[in-house]
Amino acid sequence: MWWFLTISLLTLLYYTWQKVGSLGKKYPTCLPHIPILGSLPYLNSSDPAHIYFTKLKEKYGHIYAFWLGPYYSVVVSQFSLAKEVLLKKGKDFASRPRMVTTDILSGSGKGIAFSQYGPQWRMYRKLVQSTFSLFKDRPQNFEKIICQEASSLCKSLATKQGQSFDPALDFFLASANVICQFCFSSSWKQDDEEIKIMMNFSDAIIKTLAKDNLIDVFPWIQLFPNKDLTLLKESVILRNKLLEKKIKIQKEKFHIDSINNLLDTLLKAKINNNDHLTQEPEITDEHVLMTVGDIFGAGMETTSSVVKWCIAYLLHYPQVKEKIQKEIDQKIGFSRTPVLSDRNQLLLLESTIREVLRIRPVAPLLIPHMAHTDSSIGEYTIPKGTRIYINLWSIHHDPTEWDEPEQFKPERFLDKNKEHLIMPTASYFPFGCGPRVCIGEFLARAELFLFLAWILQRFDVDLPDDGKLPSLEGEFGVVYQIVAFKLKFRLRKAWREAQLST
Ligand code: STR
């Protein structure tokens, strides 16, 4: 009897407290919620989060809220509101919620991807940006680095000609090497065991990080045995060991007058930071490791994942692949390999990349944002601490903005005469926007273009022997990955003939 009265009283207090607090303010429609669990009992679906959130939009509108246990969360599914969050009021919403899983990966919010908004995050982001500028203006620039990797990638694919195989490792190696040059001025060889270890731990991190994991809602759950958490912790230990080893080797070569990569930039900043009694935030070895770790992880995972999605779509739509190849043959031919300035020429390849980034965005809910001050979205009050999920998936599949959004149509990014690239609607931001926009967008776009142009100039991409097409469904996680698939590469006749005649 007593417990019944206590629970009833608590429930009453809870609702009264919420009503009083919200007097005169307008909040987004909220899913039903109960004490302690919040809306969790009403968020039960077998659909991946981005699909489920898109379905909820039909019932609750473009902006709605729910309680993830104790965390008030808002989902934004419309372009104009998302723009307000990311750009117009970008600063208000530029923080990140602290979660058990992201804290494990980032050493309690260090680095740049999962760290809170503030001077520390800003300083590390600037240091990474300045290293990007360093690579743009020097002879061994990104274009050269990517082309070297594209060349090694094509050589490796040629050795597997005619075999049915999973190309994941080859694409991973190519992307990892570009980012490894950026971080440490070094790279891996094809048969290096370390690359396989990296691919495995990276995959494990993606599958266990910031997912619909209850641990991120109720941290006390970690007190009980948990398979996902153990896997995440083990993978992060492996990653940190590998990075520490790389950092140690690079530190021995470090010279303050010769800054060649991201680690050099960070080590120099660390020395300057210790020398002068500056107001700058602290730079510790752990901060350095986490910053390099974020860039490294982002660089290898995202690019290789999108290359796989592109190839998978080309297997589903061979007529698009043929048109791209025709364009390559006409605009580049076989006497030279593709370069970045060909982007103005290979419009169909560029539009295909854009369409893949639309229909299968790398991060369908971006990384969750958090309001670090009281603010508003549209007419709605958003209290400090609210978690904001931008449903990029729903924005990229909005039928009021896109013609047949479920269809793969690269030509939607071309004008009528197919002579210019266009943006059919502003409802598109595969790399996010505002203060937290993807820092490597320029590099990612360059890699996607060059890797695909090099591959398609040389190879035909065919179905594997069992004739199985890749699934286009994907697996939801912090990166929306394609399920492993097999294919066959075959050197193109025209390419072979051109090689013989030179
Ligand atoms: C991949 C696995 C890894 O080893 C390290 C990281 C940290 C940075 C993460 C990256 C991850 C996945 C892709 C992220 C990136 C930061 C930005 C990027 C989430 C988990 C995206 O927003 C897609």
Coordinates of C-alpha atoms and ligand atoms in Angstrom, one line a residue:
M1 CA 0.0 0.0 0.0
W2 CA 2.7 2.4 1.1
W3 CA 4.8 1.8 -2.0
F4 CA 1.8 2.4 -4.2
L5 CA 1.1 5.7 -2.5
T6 CA 4.8 6.7 -2.8
I7 CA 5.0 5.9 -6.5
S8 CA 1.7 7.8 -7.2
L9 CA 2.9 10.8 -5.3
L10 CA 6.3 10.8 -7.1
T11 CA 4.6 10.5 -10.5
L12 CA 2.3 13.4 -9.5
L13 CA 5.2 15.5 -8.4
Y14 CA 7.1 14.7 -11.6
Y15 CA 4.3 15.9 -13.9
T16 CA 3.5 19.0 -11.7
W17 CA 7.2 20.0 -11.7
Q18 CA 7.3 19.7 -15.5
K19 CA 4.1 21.7 -16.0
V20 CA 5.2 24.5 -13.7
G21 CA 8.6 24.7 -15.3
S22 CA 7.1 25.1 -18.8
L23 CA 4.5 27.8 -18.1
G24 CA 4.5 30.4 -20.9
K25 CA 7.0 28.4 -22.9
K26 CA 6.4 26.2 -25.9
Y27 CA 8.2 22.9 -26.2
P28 CA 8.3 20.5 -29.1
T29 CA 5.7 17.7 -28.9
C30 CA 7.0 15.1 -26.6
L31 CA 6.6 11.3 -26.8
P32 CA 4.8 9.8 -23.8
H33 CA 7.2 9.3 -20.9
I34 CA 7.2 7.8 -17.4
P35 CA 9.5 8.4 -14.4
I36 CA 13.0 6.9 -14.6
L37 CA 12.7 5.2 -17.9
G38 CA 11.4 8.3 -19.7
S39 CA 10.1 7.5 -23.2
L40 CA 12.2 4.3 -23.6
P41 CA 9.1 2.0 -23.4
Y42 CA 7.7 4.0 -26.4
L43 CA 10.9 3.9 -28.4
N44 CA 10.8 0.2 -29.0
S45 CA 11.4 -0.7 -32.6
S46 CA 13.4 -3.1 -34.7
D47 CA 14.1 -0.4 -37.2
P48 CA 17.5 1.4 -37.1
A49 CA 17.3 4.7 -35.2
H50 CA 17.3 7.0 -38.3
I51 CA 14.5 5.0 -40.0
Y52 CA 12.4 4.9 -36.8
F53 CA 13.0 8.6 -36.1
T54 CA 11.8 9.3 -39.7
K55 CA 8.7 7.3 -39.1
L56 CA 8.0 9.2 -35.8
K57 CA 8.2 12.4 -37.8
E58 CA 4.9 11.4 -39.5
K59 CA 3.1 11.3 -36.2
Y60 CA 4.9 14.0 -34.1
G61 CA 6.1 16.5 -36.8
H62 CA 9.4 18.0 -38.0
I63 CA 10.6 18.6 -34.5
Y64 CA 9.7 16.4 -31.5
A65 CA 11.1 15.4 -28.2
F66 CA 11.5 12.4 -25.9
W67 CA 13.2 11.5 -22.7
L68 CA 16.1 9.0 -23.0
G69 CA 15.9 8.0 -19.4
P70 CA 16.9 11.3 -17.6
Y71 CA 18.1 13.0 -20.9
Y72 CA 15.7 15.4 -22.6
S73 CA 16.3 14.9 -26.4
V74 CA 15.0 16.6 -29.5
V75 CA 14.9 15.2 -33.0
V76 CA 15.0 17.7 -35.9
S77 CA 14.0 16.4 -39.3
Q78 CA 13.5 19.4 -41.4
F79 CA 16.2 21.3 -43.4
S80 CA 15.3 24.9 -42.2
L81 CA 15.2 23.9 -38.5
A82 CA 18.4 21.9 -38.9
K83 CA 20.1 24.9 -40.4
E84 CA 19.0 27.0 -37.4
V85 CA 20.6 24.4 -35.1
L86 CA 23.8 24.0 -37.1
L87 CA 24.4 27.4 -38.6
K88 CA 22.3 30.3 -37.4
K89 CA 22.6 29.3 -33.7
G90 CA 25.5 27.0 -34.4
K91 CA 27.4 28.1 -31.2
D92 CA 24.4 27.4 -28.9
F93 CA 24.2 23.8 -30.1
A94 CA 27.9 23.1 -30.8
S95 CA 28.5 21.0 -27.7
R96 CA 28.4 17.2 -27.4
P97 CA 26.5 15.1 -24.8
R98 CA 28.9 13.1 -22.6
M99 CA 28.2 9.4 -22.9
V100 CA 29.8 6.4 -21.4
T101 CA 30.9 5.0 -24.7
T102 CA 32.3 8.2 -26.3
D103 CA 34.1 8.9 -23.0
I104 CA 35.8 5.6 -23.2
L105 CA 37.0 6.3 -26.8
S106 CA 38.0 9.9 -26.2
G107 CA 39.6 9.7 -22.7
S108 CA 36.6 11.5 -21.1
G109 CA 35.9 14.0 -23.9
K110 CA 39.4 14.9 -25.3
G111 CA 40.2 15.3 -29.0
I112 CA 37.8 17.1 -31.3
A113 CA 34.9 14.8 -32.4
F114 CA 33.3 14.1 -29.1
S115 CA 34.6 17.0 -26.9
Q116 CA 32.5 19.7 -25.4
Y117 CA 32.3 23.2 -27.0
G118 CA 34.9 25.5 -25.6
P119 CA 38.4 26.9 -25.9
Q120 CA 40.1 23.5 -25.8
W121 CA 38.0 22.1 -28.6
R122 CA 38.5 25.3 -30.6
M123 CA 42.3 25.2 -30.2
Y124 CA 42.7 21.5 -31.3
R125 CA 40.4 22.1 -34.2
K126 CA 42.5 25.1 -35.3
L127 CA 45.7 23.1 -35.0
V128 CA 44.2 20.4 -37.3
Q129 CA 43.0 23.0 -39.7
S130 CA 46.4 24.6 -39.9
T131 CA 47.9 21.2 -40.7
F132 CA 45.4 20.9 -43.6
S133 CA 46.6 24.2 -44.9
L134 CA 50.2 23.0 -44.7
F135 CA 49.4 20.1 -46.9
K136 CA 47.6 22.2 -49.5
D137 CA 50.5 24.4 -50.2
R138 CA 53.4 22.0 -50.5
P139 CA 54.8 19.9 -53.4
Q140 CA 53.9 16.6 -51.6
N141 CA 50.2 17.8 -51.4
F142 CA 47.0 15.8 -50.9
E143 CA 46.6 15.2 -54.6
K144 CA 50.0 13.6 -55.0
I145 CA 49.5 11.5 -51.8
I146 CA 46.0 10.3 -52.9
C147 CA 47.2 9.5 -56.5
Q148 CA 50.1 7.4 -55.1
E149 CA 47.6 5.5 -53.0
A150 CA 45.2 5.1 -55.9
S151 CA 48.0 3.7 -57.9
S152 CA 48.9 1.1 -55.2
L153 CA 45.2 0.3 -54.8
C154 CA 44.8 -0.4 -58.6
K155 CA 48.0 -2.5 -58.6
S156 CA 46.6 -4.6 -55.7
L157 CA 43.2 -4.9 -57.4
A158 CA 44.9 -6.0 -60.6
T159 CA 46.5 -9.0 -58.8
K160 CA 43.1 -10.2 -57.8
Q161 CA 41.6 -9.8 -61.3
G162 CA 38.8 -12.2 -62.0
Q163 CA 38.6 -13.5 -58.4
S164 CA 35.4 -13.0 -56.3
F165 CA 36.6 -11.2 -53.2
D166 CA 35.6 -8.6 -50.5
P167 CA 37.4 -5.4 -51.4
A168 CA 37.1 -3.9 -47.9
L169 CA 40.7 -4.3 -46.9
D170 CA 42.0 -2.8 -50.1
F171 CA 39.9 0.3 -49.7
F172 CA 40.6 0.6 -46.0
L173 CA 44.4 0.4 -46.7
A174 CA 44.2 3.2 -49.3
S175 CA 42.2 5.5 -47.0
A176 CA 44.2 4.7 -43.9
N177 CA 47.5 5.4 -45.8
V178 CA 46.3 8.9 -46.9
I179 CA 45.4 9.8 -43.3
C180 CA 48.5 8.2 -42.0
Q181 CA 50.6 10.4 -44.2
F182 CA 48.7 13.4 -42.9
C183 CA 49.1 12.4 -39.2
F184 CA 52.6 10.8 -39.2
S185 CA 54.1 11.0 -42.7
S186 CA 54.2 7.2 -42.9
S187 CA 52.1 4.4 -44.5
W188 CA 51.5 0.7 -44.4
K189 CA 52.3 -2.0 -46.9
Q190 CA 49.6 -4.3 -48.4
D191 CA 50.6 -7.4 -46.4
D192 CA 51.1 -5.6 -43.1
E193 CA 49.4 -7.4 -40.3
E194 CA 48.8 -4.1 -38.5
I195 CA 46.3 -3.0 -41.1
K196 CA 44.0 -6.0 -40.5
I197 CA 44.2 -5.4 -36.8
M198 CA 43.2 -1.8 -37.3
M199 CA 40.4 -2.6 -39.6
N200 CA 39.0 -5.0 -37.0
F201 CA 39.2 -2.7 -34.0
S202 CA 37.9 0.2 -36.0
D203 CA 34.9 -1.9 -37.0
A204 CA 34.3 -2.9 -33.4
I205 CA 34.4 0.7 -32.2
I206 CA 31.9 1.7 -34.8
K207 CA 29.5 -1.1 -33.9
T208 CA 29.6 -0.3 -30.2
L209 CA 29.9 3.5 -30.0
A210 CA 27.1 5.9 -29.2
K211 CA 24.6 3.4 -30.7
D212 CA 21.2 2.9 -29.2
N213 CA 23.2 1.5 -26.2
L214 CA 21.4 1.6 -22.9
I215 CA 24.7 2.2 -21.2
D216 CA 24.7 5.7 -22.6
V217 CA 21.3 6.3 -20.9
F218 CA 21.9 4.6 -17.6
P219 CA 25.6 4.6 -16.8
W220 CA 25.1 2.3 -13.8
I221 CA 24.5 -0.6 -16.2
Q222 CA 28.2 -0.8 -16.6
L223 CA 28.4 -2.4 -13.2
F224 CA 27.0 -5.5 -14.8
P225 CA 28.8 -7.7 -17.4
N226 CA 28.3 -6.2 -20.9
K227 CA 29.7 -7.8 -24.1
D228 CA 29.6 -4.6 -26.2
L229 CA 31.3 -2.5 -23.5
T230 CA 34.1 -5.1 -23.1
L231 CA 34.6 -5.2 -26.9
L232 CA 34.7 -1.4 -27.0
K233 CA 37.2 -1.1 -24.2
E234 CA 39.5 -3.8 -25.7
S235 CA 39.3 -2.2 -29.1
V236 CA 40.1 1.3 -27.7
I237 CA 43.1 -0.2 -25.8
L238 CA 44.4 -1.7 -29.0
R239 CA 43.9 1.5 -30.9
N240 CA 45.7 3.6 -28.2
K241 CA 48.6 1.2 -28.1
L242 CA 49.0 1.4 -31.9
L243 CA 48.8 5.2 -31.9
E244 CA 51.3 5.4 -29.0
K245 CA 53.7 3.3 -30.9
K246 CA 53.4 5.5 -34.0
I247 CA 53.7 8.7 -31.8
K248 CA 56.9 7.3 -30.2
I249 CA 58.6 6.7 -33.5
Q250 CA 57.6 10.1 -34.9
K251 CA 58.6 11.9 -31.7
E252 CA 62.2 10.6 -32.2
K253 CA 62.3 12.3 -35.6
F254 CA 60.7 15.5 -34.4
H255 CA 62.4 18.8 -35.1
I256 CA 60.7 22.0 -34.2
D257 CA 61.9 23.7 -37.4
S258 CA 60.6 21.0 -39.7
I259 CA 56.8 20.6 -39.2
N260 CA 55.5 18.0 -41.6
N261 CA 52.4 16.4 -40.3
L262 CA 49.6 16.7 -37.7
L263 CA 51.7 15.1 -34.9
D264 CA 54.5 17.6 -35.5
T265 CA 52.0 20.5 -35.3
L266 CA 50.6 19.2 -32.0
L267 CA 54.1 18.5 -30.5
K268 CA 55.2 22.0 -31.5
A269 CA 52.1 23.5 -30.0
K270 CA 52.8 21.5 -26.8
I271 CA 56.4 22.9 -26.5
N272 CA 55.2 26.4 -27.1
N273 CA 52.4 25.9 -24.6
N274 CA 54.9 24.8 -22.0
D275 CA 57.5 27.5 -22.8
H276 CA 55.4 30.6 -22.6
L277 CA 53.0 31.0 -19.8
T278 CA 50.1 31.4 -22.2
Q279 CA 46.4 31.4 -21.6
E280 CA 46.0 28.6 -24.0
P281 CA 44.3 25.4 -22.8
E282 CA 46.6 22.6 -21.7
I283 CA 48.2 20.2 -24.2
T284 CA 49.0 16.8 -22.7
D285 CA 50.2 13.6 -24.3
E286 CA 46.6 12.2 -23.9
H287 CA 45.1 15.2 -25.7
V288 CA 47.6 14.8 -28.5
L289 CA 46.7 11.1 -28.8
M290 CA 43.0 11.7 -28.8
T291 CA 43.2 14.4 -31.4
V292 CA 45.3 12.3 -33.7
G293 CA 43.0 9.4 -32.9
D294 CA 39.9 11.2 -34.0
I295 CA 41.4 12.4 -37.3
F296 CA 42.9 9.0 -38.0
G297 CA 39.7 7.1 -37.2
A298 CA 37.5 9.6 -39.2
G299 CA 39.9 9.5 -42.2
M300 CA 40.1 5.8 -42.6
E301 CA 36.6 4.7 -41.8
T302 CA 34.5 7.3 -43.6
T303 CA 36.2 7.3 -47.0
S304 CA 36.6 3.6 -47.3
S305 CA 32.9 3.2 -46.3
V306 CA 31.7 5.6 -49.0
V307 CA 33.9 4.1 -51.7
K308 CA 32.2 0.7 -50.9
W309 CA 28.8 2.3 -51.1
C310 CA 29.6 3.9 -54.4
I311 CA 30.9 0.6 -55.9
A312 CA 27.9 -1.3 -54.5
Y313 CA 25.5 1.2 -56.2
L314 CA 27.4 0.9 -59.5
L315 CA 27.0 -2.9 -59.3
H316 CA 23.2 -2.3 -58.9
Y317 CA 23.2 0.3 -61.7
P318 CA 25.7 -0.9 -64.3
Q319 CA 24.3 1.5 -66.9
V320 CA 25.5 4.4 -64.6
K321 CA 28.9 2.8 -64.4
E322 CA 29.1 2.5 -68.2
K323 CA 28.2 6.2 -68.6
I324 CA 30.9 7.2 -66.1
Q325 CA 33.5 5.1 -68.0
K326 CA 32.4 6.6 -71.3
E327 CA 33.0 10.1 -69.9
I328 CA 36.4 9.0 -68.5
D329 CA 37.4 7.6 -71.9
Q330 CA 36.3 10.8 -73.7
K331 CA 37.6 13.4 -71.2
I332 CA 40.8 11.7 -70.0
G333 CA 41.5 8.7 -72.2
F334 CA 44.2 6.2 -71.3
S335 CA 47.4 8.1 -71.8
R336 CA 47.3 9.7 -68.4
T337 CA 45.7 9.0 -65.0
P338 CA 42.9 11.2 -63.4
V339 CA 43.8 14.3 -61.5
L340 CA 41.8 16.6 -59.2
S341 CA 41.1 19.2 -61.9
D342 CA 39.2 16.6 -63.9
R343 CA 36.4 17.1 -61.4
N344 CA 35.0 19.8 -63.7
Q345 CA 35.0 17.3 -66.6
L346 CA 33.8 14.1 -65.0
L347 CA 30.4 15.4 -64.1
L348 CA 28.7 12.1 -64.0
L349 CA 31.2 10.7 -61.5
E350 CA 30.9 13.8 -59.4
S351 CA 27.1 13.6 -59.4
T352 CA 27.2 9.9 -58.6
I353 CA 29.3 10.6 -55.5
R354 CA 26.9 13.3 -54.5
E355 CA 23.9 11.0 -54.9
V356 CA 25.6 8.2 -52.9
L357 CA 26.3 10.7 -50.1
R358 CA 22.6 11.8 -50.2
I359 CA 21.0 8.4 -50.3
R360 CA 23.4 6.7 -47.9
P361 CA 24.9 9.5 -45.7
V362 CA 28.0 8.5 -43.7
A363 CA 26.3 9.6 -40.4
P364 CA 22.5 9.5 -40.8
L365 CA 22.0 11.3 -37.5
L366 CA 25.3 13.2 -37.6
I367 CA 27.0 13.0 -34.1
P368 CA 24.5 14.1 -31.4
H369 CA 24.7 17.8 -30.6
M370 CA 24.0 19.3 -27.2
A371 CA 22.7 22.8 -26.2
H372 CA 25.3 24.3 -23.9
T373 CA 23.1 27.3 -23.2
D374 CA 19.3 27.9 -23.1
S375 CA 18.2 28.5 -26.6
S376 CA 15.4 27.9 -29.1
I377 CA 14.6 26.2 -32.4
G378 CA 11.9 27.9 -34.4
E379 CA 9.2 28.8 -31.9
Y380 CA 10.3 26.1 -29.4
T381 CA 12.2 26.6 -26.2
I382 CA 15.3 24.4 -25.9
P383 CA 16.8 24.2 -22.4
K384 CA 20.5 24.0 -21.8
G385 CA 21.7 20.3 -21.8
T386 CA 19.2 19.1 -24.4
R387 CA 20.5 16.5 -26.7
I388 CA 19.8 17.3 -30.4
Y389 CA 19.6 14.6 -33.1
I390 CA 19.7 16.0 -36.6
N391 CA 17.9 13.5 -38.8
L392 CA 20.0 13.9 -41.9
W393 CA 18.5 10.7 -43.3
S394 CA 15.0 12.2 -43.3
I395 CA 16.3 15.5 -44.7
H396 CA 18.0 13.7 -47.5
H397 CA 14.9 11.6 -48.2
D398 CA 12.3 14.4 -47.8
P399 CA 9.7 13.9 -50.6
T400 CA 8.8 17.6 -50.5
E401 CA 12.4 18.5 -51.4
W402 CA 13.6 15.6 -53.5
D403 CA 11.9 14.0 -56.5
E404 CA 11.5 10.3 -55.8
P405 CA 14.0 10.4 -52.9
E406 CA 14.2 6.6 -52.6
Q407 CA 15.5 6.2 -56.2
F408 CA 19.2 6.4 -57.0
K409 CA 19.3 9.2 -59.6
P410 CA 22.8 10.8 -60.0
E411 CA 21.5 13.0 -62.8
R412 CA 19.4 14.9 -60.3
F413 CA 22.7 16.8 -59.6
L414 CA 23.0 17.8 -63.3
D415 CA 21.3 20.5 -65.2
K416 CA 19.0 19.7 -68.1
N417 CA 21.8 19.6 -70.7
K418 CA 24.0 17.6 -68.4
E419 CA 26.7 20.2 -68.7
H420 CA 26.8 21.6 -65.2
L421 CA 26.6 20.3 -61.7
I422 CA 23.7 21.7 -59.8
M423 CA 22.2 21.5 -56.3
P424 CA 18.5 20.7 -56.8
T425 CA 17.6 21.7 -53.2
A426 CA 19.4 23.1 -50.2
S427 CA 18.1 20.1 -48.2
Y428 CA 21.5 18.5 -48.4
F429 CA 24.5 18.5 -46.1
P430 CA 26.3 15.1 -46.1
F431 CA 29.2 16.6 -44.1
G432 CA 27.1 18.6 -41.6
C433 CA 27.5 22.3 -41.4
G434 CA 28.3 25.1 -39.0
P435 CA 31.0 25.1 -36.3
R436 CA 31.1 21.3 -36.1
V437 CA 31.2 20.7 -39.9
C438 CA 33.4 17.8 -40.9
I439 CA 36.9 19.1 -40.8
G440 CA 38.1 16.7 -43.6
E441 CA 35.4 17.4 -46.1
F442 CA 37.9 18.7 -48.7
L443 CA 40.1 15.7 -48.3
A444 CA 37.3 13.2 -48.3
R445 CA 35.8 14.6 -51.5
A446 CA 39.2 14.6 -53.2
E447 CA 39.8 10.9 -52.2
L448 CA 36.4 9.7 -53.3
F449 CA 36.8 11.3 -56.7
L450 CA 40.4 10.2 -57.3
F451 CA 40.0 6.6 -56.0
L452 CA 36.8 6.0 -58.0
A453 CA 38.1 7.7 -61.2
W454 CA 41.3 5.6 -61.1
I455 CA 39.4 2.4 -60.5
L456 CA 36.8 3.0 -63.2
Q457 CA 39.4 4.1 -65.8
R458 CA 41.1 0.7 -65.4
F459 CA 38.6 -1.8 -64.3
D460 CA 35.2 -3.2 -65.0
V461 CA 33.4 -4.0 -61.8
D462 CA 31.3 -7.2 -62.0
L463 CA 29.2 -9.3 -59.7
P464 CA 30.9 -12.2 -57.9
D465 CA 30.6 -15.8 -59.2
D466 CA 27.5 -16.5 -57.1
G467 CA 25.8 -13.4 -58.8
K468 CA 24.9 -11.9 -55.5
L469 CA 24.2 -8.2 -55.4
P470 CA 25.3 -6.2 -52.3
S471 CA 22.6 -5.4 -49.9
L472 CA 21.9 -1.7 -49.9
E473 CA 20.3 -1.8 -46.4
G474 CA 23.4 -1.0 -44.3
E475 CA 24.1 -1.3 -40.6
F476 CA 23.3 1.7 -38.4
G477 CA 26.2 2.9 -36.2
V478 CA 28.2 6.1 -35.8
V479 CA 29.2 5.3 -39.4
Y480 CA 26.4 3.9 -41.6
Q481 CA 28.3 0.9 -43.0
I482 CA 27.4 -1.4 -45.9
V483 CA 27.3 -5.1 -45.1
A484 CA 30.4 -6.9 -46.4
F485 CA 30.0 -8.0 -50.1
K486 CA 32.1 -9.6 -52.8
L487 CA 32.7 -8.5 -56.4
K488 CA 35.1 -9.1 -59.3
F489 CA 37.4 -6.6 -60.9
R490 CA 38.4 -7.1 -64.6
L491 CA 41.0 -4.9 -66.4
R492 CA 39.1 -3.1 -69.1
K493 CA 39.9 -4.1 -72.7
A494 CA 40.5 -0.5 -73.8
W495 CA 42.9 0.0 -70.9
R496 CA 44.9 -3.1 -71.7
E497 CA 45.1 -2.2 -75.4
A498 CA 46.3 1.3 -74.5
Q499 CA 49.0 -0.1 -72.2
L500 CA 50.3 -2.5 -75.0
S501 CA 50.5 0.3 -77.5
T502 CA 52.7 2.5 -75.2
Ligands
STR1 C1 36.1 5.4 -36.1 C2 36.8 4.3 -35.3 C3 38.0 4.8 -34.6 O1 39.0 4.1 -34.5 C4 38.0 6.2 -34.1 C5 36.9 7.0 -34.4 C6 36.9 8.4 -33.8 C7 36.4 9.5 -34.8 C8 35.1 9.1 -35.4 C9 35.3 7.7 -36.2 C10 35.7 6.6 -35.2 C11 34.0 7.4 -36.9 C12 33.5 8.5 -37.8 C13 33.4 9.8 -37.1 C14 34.7 10.1 -36.4 C15 34.6 11.6 -36.0 C16 33.7 12.2 -37.2 C17 33.2 11.0 -38.0 C18 32.2 9.7 -36.1 C19 34.6 6.2 -34.2 C20 31.8 11.3 -38.5 O2 31.1 12.2 -38.1 C21 31.2 10.4 -39.5

